[in-house]
PDB file of C-alpha atoms in Angstrom:
ATOM      1  CA  MET H   1      24.531 -91.996   9.659  1.00 50.00           C
ATOM      2  CA  ASN H   2      25.014 -94.599   6.990  1.00 58.00           C
ATOM      3  CA  ASN H   3      27.241 -94.152   3.921  1.00 55.00           C
ATOM      4  CA  GLN H   4      24.776 -94.406   1.056  1.00 58.00           C
ATOM      5  CA  PHE H   5      27.371 -94.325  -1.699  1.00 56.00           C
ATOM      6  CA  ARG H   6      29.211 -97.279  -0.239  1.00 57.00           C
ATOM      7  CA  GLY H   7      25.985 -99.305  -0.133  1.00 54.00           C
ATOM      8  CA  GLU H   8      25.169 -98.432  -3.750  1.00 55.00           C
ATOM      9  CA  GLU H   9      28.599 -99.563  -4.933  1.00 55.00           C
ATOM     10  CA  GLU H  10      28.195-102.908  -3.200  1.00 56.00           C
ATOM     11  CA  GLU H  11      24.773-103.382  -4.774  1.00 56.00           C
ATOM     12  CA  GLU H  12      26.194-102.555  -8.203  1.00 55.00           C
ATOM     13  CA  GLU H  13      28.963-105.120  -7.752  1.00 55.00           C
ATOM     14  CA  GLU H  14      26.387-107.778  -6.891  1.00 54.00           C
ATOM     15  CA  LEU H  15      24.334-106.889  -9.957  1.00 50.00           C
ATOM     16  CA  LEU H  16      27.364-107.059 -12.239  1.00 52.00           C
ATOM     17  CA  GLU H  17      28.214-110.597 -11.159  1.00 55.00           C
ATOM     18  CA  GLU H  18      24.855-112.023 -12.227  1.00 55.00           C
ATOM     19  CA  PRO H  19      24.360-112.512 -15.994  1.00 57.00           C
ATOM     20  CA  VAL H  20      21.538-110.321 -17.203  1.00 57.00           C
ATOM     21  CA  ILE H  21      19.555-111.093 -20.327  1.00 63.00           C
ATOM     22  CA  ARG H  22      17.655-108.126 -21.670  1.00 62.00           C
ATOM     23  CA  LEU H  23      15.180-108.071 -24.471  1.00 58.00           C
ATOM     24  CA  LYS H  24      14.838-105.019 -26.638  1.00 56.00           C
ATOM     25  CA  LYS H  25      11.663-103.168 -25.866  1.00 52.00           C
ATOM     26  CA  PRO H  26       9.801-101.112 -28.396  1.00 54.00           C
ATOM     27  CA  LYS H  27      10.945 -97.496 -28.479  1.00 54.00           C
ATOM     28  CA  LYS H  28       7.699 -96.025 -27.150  1.00 58.00           C
ATOM     29  CA  GLU H  29       7.677 -98.296 -24.107  1.00 60.00           C
ATOM     30  CA  LYS H  30      11.326 -97.498 -23.472  1.00 62.00           C
ATOM     31  CA  GLU H  31      10.672 -93.748 -23.601  1.00 67.00           C
ATOM     32  CA  THR H  32       7.686 -93.920 -21.251  1.00 74.00           C
ATOM     33  CA  GLU H  33       9.586 -96.205 -18.905  1.00 77.00           C
ATOM     34  CA  SER H  34      12.551 -93.853 -18.810  1.00 76.00           C
ATOM     35  CA  ALA H  35      10.234 -90.875 -18.228  1.00 75.00           C
ATOM     36  CA  ASN H  36       8.498 -92.746 -15.422  1.00 78.00           C
ATOM     37  CA  LEU H  37      11.852 -93.674 -13.947  1.00 78.00           C
ATOM     38  CA  PHE H  38      12.996 -90.050 -14.117  1.00 73.00           C
ATOM     39  CA  PHE H  39       9.888 -88.771 -12.326  1.00 73.00           C
ATOM     40  CA  LYS H  40      10.064 -91.585  -9.806  1.00 73.00           C
ATOM     41  CA  LYS H  41      13.651 -90.689  -8.964  1.00 70.00           C
ATOM     42  CA  LEU H  42      12.807 -87.008  -8.967  1.00 66.00           C
ATOM     43  CA  PHE H  43       9.840 -87.115  -6.578  1.00 66.00           C
ATOM     44  CA  VAL H  44      10.003 -90.388  -4.670  1.00 66.00           C
ATOM     45  CA  ASP H  45      13.697 -91.013  -4.114  1.00 62.00           C
ATOM     46  CA  GLY H  46      14.243 -87.689  -2.422  1.00 60.00           C
ATOM     47  CA  VAL H  47      15.544 -85.305  -5.048  1.00 63.00           C
ATOM     48  CA  VAL H  48      12.408 -83.224  -4.568  1.00 66.00           C
ATOM     49  CA  SER H  49      10.324 -84.132  -1.573  1.00 72.00           C
ATOM     50  CA  LYS H  50       6.575 -83.678  -1.345  1.00 77.00           C
ATOM     51  CA  GLU H  51       7.082 -80.816   1.077  1.00 79.00           C
ATOM     52  CA  ALA H  52       9.497 -79.056  -1.283  1.00 77.00           C
ATOM     53  CA  ALA H  53       7.138 -79.561  -4.214  1.00 77.00           C
ATOM     54  CA  THR H  54       4.286 -78.120  -2.137  1.00 85.00           C
ATOM     55  CA  ALA H  55       6.469 -75.164  -1.158  1.00 85.00           C
ATOM     56  CA  MET H  56       7.300 -74.533  -4.839  1.00 87.00           C
ATOM     57  CA  LEU H  57       3.642 -74.641  -5.860  1.00 90.00           C
ATOM     58  CA  PRO H  58       2.985 -70.859  -5.572  1.00 91.00           C
ATOM     59  CA  PHE H  59       6.057 -70.135  -7.693  1.00 93.00           C
ATOM     60  CA  LEU H  60       4.970 -72.688 -10.314  1.00 92.00           C
ATOM     61  CA  ILE H  61       1.494 -71.137 -10.395  1.00 95.00           C
ATOM     62  CA  PHE H  62       3.104 -67.710 -10.814  1.00 96.00           C
ATOM     63  CA  LEU H  63       5.238 -69.008 -13.705  1.00 95.00           C
ATOM     64  CA  SER H  64       2.225 -70.588 -15.404  1.00 97.00           C
ATOM     65  CA  LEU H  65       0.283 -67.327 -15.009  1.00 97.00           C
ATOM     66  CA  LEU H  66       3.170 -65.391 -16.574  1.00 98.00           C
ATOM     67  CA  THR H  67       3.265 -67.890 -19.420  1.00 97.00           C
ATOM     68  CA  MET H  68      -0.453 -67.468 -20.074  1.00 98.00           C
ATOM     69  CA  LEU H  69      -0.066 -63.674 -20.032  1.00 98.00           C
ATOM     70  CA  TYR H  70       2.834 -63.936 -22.485  1.00 98.00           C
ATOM     71  CA  ILE H  71       0.770 -66.077 -24.863  1.00 98.00           C
ATOM     72  CA  ALA H  72      -2.254 -63.774 -24.573  1.00 98.00           C
ATOM     73  CA  ASN H  73      -0.040 -60.748 -25.241  1.00 98.00           C
ATOM     74  CA  SER H  74       1.416 -62.321 -28.383  1.00 98.00           C
ATOM     75  CA  HIS H  75      -2.088 -63.200 -29.656  1.00 98.00           C
ATOM     76  CA  MET H  76      -3.243 -59.641 -29.013  1.00 98.00           C
ATOM     77  CA  ALA H  77      -0.189 -58.230 -30.830  1.00 98.00           C
ATOM     78  CA  VAL H  78      -0.863 -60.418 -33.867  1.00 98.00           C
ATOM     79  CA  LYS H  79      -4.525 -59.337 -33.865  1.00 98.00           C
ATOM     80  CA  ASN H  80      -3.505 -55.674 -33.698  1.00 98.00           C
ATOM     81  CA  ILE H  81      -1.069 -56.122 -36.590  1.00 98.00           C
ATOM     82  CA  ARG H  82      -3.809 -57.725 -38.697  1.00 98.00           C
ATOM     83  CA  ASP H  83      -6.197 -54.876 -37.856  1.00 98.00           C
ATOM     84  CA  ILE H  84      -3.556 -52.292 -38.777  1.00 98.00           C
ATOM     85  CA  ASP H  85      -2.922 -54.009 -42.123  1.00 98.00           C
ATOM     86  CA  LYS H  86      -6.665 -54.134 -42.815  1.00 98.00           C
ATOM     87  CA  LEU H  87      -7.052 -50.429 -42.006  1.00 98.00           C
ATOM     88  CA  ASN H  88      -4.036 -49.543 -44.168  1.00 98.00           C
ATOM     89  CA  LYS H  89      -5.628 -51.323 -47.141  1.00 97.00           C
ATOM     90  CA  GLU H  90      -8.911 -49.507 -46.504  1.00 98.00           C
ATOM     91  CA  VAL H  91      -7.112 -46.134 -46.312  1.00 98.00           C
ATOM     92  CA  LYS H  92      -5.351 -46.832 -49.619  1.00 97.00           C
ATOM     93  CA  GLU H  93      -8.638 -47.745 -51.318  1.00 97.00           C
ATOM     94  CA  LEU H  94     -10.343 -44.624 -49.971  1.00 97.00           C
ATOM     95  CA  SER H  95      -7.392 -42.504 -51.095  1.00 97.00           C
ATOM     96  CA  TRP H  96      -7.657 -43.935 -54.618  1.00 97.00           C
ATOM     97  CA  GLU H  97     -11.401 -43.295 -54.629  1.00 97.00           C
ATOM     98  CA  TYR H  98     -10.866 -39.706 -53.439  1.00 97.00           C
ATOM     99  CA  LYS H  99      -8.268 -39.024 -56.129  1.00 97.00           C
ATOM    100  CA  SER H 100     -10.447 -40.457 -58.900  1.00 97.00           C
ATOM    101  CA  LEU H 101     -13.509 -38.472 -57.736  1.00 97.00           C
ATOM    102  CA  LYS H 102     -11.422 -35.295 -57.508  1.00 96.00           C
ATOM    103  CA  ALA H 103     -10.105 -35.797 -61.043  1.00 96.00           C
ATOM    104  CA  ASP H 104     -13.650 -36.455 -62.295  1.00 95.00           C
ATOM    105  CA  LEU H 105     -14.910 -33.285 -60.592  1.00 94.00           C
ATOM    106  CA  MET H 106     -12.066 -31.232 -62.088  1.00 95.00           C
ATOM    107  CA  PHE H 107     -12.949 -32.572 -65.544  1.00 94.00           C
ATOM    108  CA  LYS H 108     -16.680 -31.906 -65.134  1.00 92.00           C
ATOM    109  CA  SER H 109     -16.097 -28.359 -63.864  1.00 91.00           C
ATOM    110  CA  LYS H 110     -14.291 -27.271 -67.032  1.00 91.00           C
ATOM    111  CA  LEU H 111     -16.036 -24.496 -68.915  1.00 85.00           C
ATOM    112  CA  THR H 112     -16.714 -26.620 -71.993  1.00 85.00           C
ATOM    113  CA  GLU H 113     -18.142 -29.504 -69.961  1.00 88.00           C
ATOM    114  CA  VAL H 114     -20.411 -27.185 -67.972  1.00 87.00           C
ATOM    115  CA  ALA H 115     -21.569 -25.578 -71.223  1.00 85.00           C
ATOM    116  CA  LYS H 116     -22.482 -29.008 -72.639  1.00 85.00           C
ATOM    117  CA  LYS H 117     -24.506 -29.865 -69.527  1.00 85.00           C
ATOM    118  CA  VAL H 118     -26.470 -26.592 -69.342  1.00 86.00           C
ATOM    119  CA  ASP H 119     -27.119 -26.490 -73.087  1.00 84.00           C
ATOM    120  CA  THR H 120     -29.920 -28.997 -72.578  1.00 84.00           C
ATOM    121  CA  LEU H 121     -31.571 -26.554 -70.159  1.00 85.00           C
ATOM    122  CA  GLY H 122     -31.560 -23.790 -72.760  1.00 82.00           C
ATOM    123  CA  ILE H 123     -28.835 -21.704 -71.154  1.00 84.00           C
ATOM    124  CA  LYS H 124     -26.247 -20.392 -73.582  1.00 80.00           C
ATOM    125  CA  GLU H 125     -22.652 -19.424 -72.982  1.00 78.00           C
ATOM    126  CA  LEU H 126     -21.917 -15.705 -72.969  1.00 78.00           C
ATOM    127  CA  THR H 127     -20.004 -14.499 -75.996  1.00 81.00           C
ATOM    128  CA  GLU H 128     -19.364 -10.982 -74.704  1.00 85.00           C
ATOM    129  CA  PRO H 129     -18.221 -10.020 -71.247  1.00 85.00           C
ATOM    130  CA  PRO H 130     -20.826  -8.895 -68.752  1.00 82.00           C
ATOM    131  CA  LYS H 131     -21.347  -5.137 -68.297  1.00 85.00           C
ATOM    132  CA  LYS H 132     -22.056  -3.413 -65.082  1.00 85.00           C
ATOM    133  CA  ASN H 133     -24.803  -0.822 -65.206  1.00 84.00           C
ATOM    134  CA  TYR H 134     -24.429   2.219 -63.015  1.00 82.00           C
ATOM    135  CA  HIS H 135     -27.761   3.681 -61.933  1.00 75.00           C
ATOM    136  CA  LYS H 136     -27.661   6.890 -60.015  1.00 62.00           C
TER     137      LYS H 136
END
C-alpha cells in the first residue's frame, strides 16, 4: 500500500518551486470552475464512488418524494386558509344582510305601518276592542 499523503506533499513541493502566472478569470467562470472541481473531486476522485452513489439512490428518491409532499402540503394549507378567509367574509356579509332584513321586518310589522299598508285595501283599524258573542 502506497502512502498517498506523502506523494501529495512531494507534488506540492514541486509545484511551489515553479513560478506560476495566473490571470484573473471572470467571476462566473471561476464559480462554475470551482463547482465543477468540487463535483469532480466528489464523484471521480473517490469521495463518493459510483457504487456508493447508486446505493444512495433510493434514499435520495425518498428524500425528493418527501420534499415534494412537503411542498404540496404547504400549498394545500395556503389554499385552505384562503378558502376559510373567503367563507368568513361571506358569512359576515350574510349576517349583515340578515340583521338588516330582520330590522326592516320589525319596522314593517309595527301596528301603524301595517295600518298604512292595509288602508289602501279599504280595511280600517279597530277603534274598540273585539267582543265575543256567546250563542247558546
